Amino acid sequence: MRTIKLLATGLLLASANATYADSPRPVPLTRPEMKQLLEDMKSRKPRIPLPELSAEEKEKLGERGAGYESRIRALYLPAGEGFGFGGNRPASAGNAQTPANPRTQPGQFGRNTDPNQSLDYAFKTELFWIVSRTNNCQYCLGHQESKLLAAGLKEDEIAALDGDWSEFTPAQRAAFAFARKLTFEPYNLSDADIASLRKDYTDLQILEMIMSVAGNNAINRWKEGAGVPQSANGGNFGRRTEPTTEQNAAHQSYLTPTAEKYLSRITKVAPVVNDPTSGKPTVLTVCDRPPLEPRAEVEKALQVARTRGPRLPLLDEAKAETVLSEALPSGDLPQWARLLANFPREGVRLATGIRNADEKGDLTPLLKAQVSWIIARQDRAWYATGQAKRRLESLGLSADQIYSLDGDLSSFTPSDRALFVVARKLAASPVVLTDEDVALAVKLAGPRDTVQLINYTTNRASFDRITEAAGLQVEK
């Protein structure tokens, strides 16, 4: 249980010379170092073991669908499951089609646009880049590089995203800082953070931003949790700056030239810890989550959340019922549903994703409720914590049993304990989950439950960010 205790202290560090099997990989400090790691991750070893590809699978998946990620989805996830959140579809984390002129086409982020969304493609991709750099998710970071190039940004404009953002407008800087905070320290969001965004953005744009960043965090956690290798073609990286031939299309390189001014500039986006002796930045991985609060403080926080007012508008209940009639066909609409209903297309998709995550798959309702508590507690997402507590109580758990999930987990079976560790680490920071953590879960719980647990964690981590950033009131 050493890994759990390390995580609970709030700071988890790893050697830069590690092989990454039993420790997090290092943080690249400069842009050239970042590009090198993007290139190196093309040879990453996948985490989920796969059986030999059968003739039936080949026929069902086809040549393009026989890759690692497509296979674990087909083999281990229920049909249609995965990525219930955010402004991206799964493909847009990779090689989605890019609008001809995305900077001038609002709402073109992902395949399904919503009539009430207005933030443009390039801007939301910049936010995705910042989220991925903060989380050290190399797969997603590489693909956002590709998408930004395709959206018309120059190399120096992308490099500037890793600096102090002085080259950007005040509105952009405010959004960038918000995306980083919602990613790295969602527990520190306050009314002031939302108020500061209102200087430049409408409430619906702020909600759209939150949903997008939450979705980005979900995709980071899926790619890192499952250990998806970087694409050999780099997501077509550099296709705007070099001719694409049959020979280089399959193996494009991230190792492109970097302007002199950015060669040695230290990242201001990725969390960095300084060496206590020299004071210089190190490549050690930082997971700066504070220790979990004692039970009495949690109960006080839940009581406050039962009386607070939402920071962002909820759609009128009757209108929300009309919008979400197919996604949530029965019962009173919770506040999270009325929040999502502000977007008639994206709201339906996300609400459907939440429902499917809880109703589909092989994980038991009890395990899903326990994982929901564990993740919500990591995020200090009080709305989600209140919901998880009600679910656990409805399943017959006592308060003592619920709060035991905050401890060392020694009272649980080895299989559940291994899955809980994966959920706890993946929720706190995608990159602190190690190959060994996943391998133990696969050994004890099996690859199907492990993959479904990773997928469910992505859903809940996103749900936490949306509901807590919006300051939803815990229903009685």
Coordinates of N, CA and C in Angstrom, one line a residue, residues 94 97 146 247-248 290 386 410 439:
G94 N -7.1 12.7 -32.1 CA -6.1 12.1 -33.1 C -6.2 12.8 -34.4
Q97 N -11.0 15.3 -39.0 CA -11.0 16.2 -40.1 C -11.0 17.7 -39.6
S146 N -0.4 18.9 -33.8 CA -0.8 18.7 -35.2 C -2.0 19.5 -35.5
Q247 N 6.3 8.0 -48.2 CA 7.4 7.5 -47.3 C 7.3 8.1 -46.0
N248 N 7.1 9.5 -45.9 CA 7.2 10.1 -44.6 C 5.8 10.2 -43.9
P290 N -3.7 17.9 -1.9 CA -3.5 17.9 -0.4 C -4.1 16.7 0.2
G386 N -21.5 14.4 -2.7 CA -22.9 14.2 -2.2 C -23.6 13.2 -2.9
S410 N -7.2 -1.1 3.3 CA -6.8 -2.5 3.7 C -8.0 -3.4 4.0
A439 N -0.8 -3.1 -14.3 CA -0.5 -4.6 -14.4 C -1.1 -5.3 -13.2

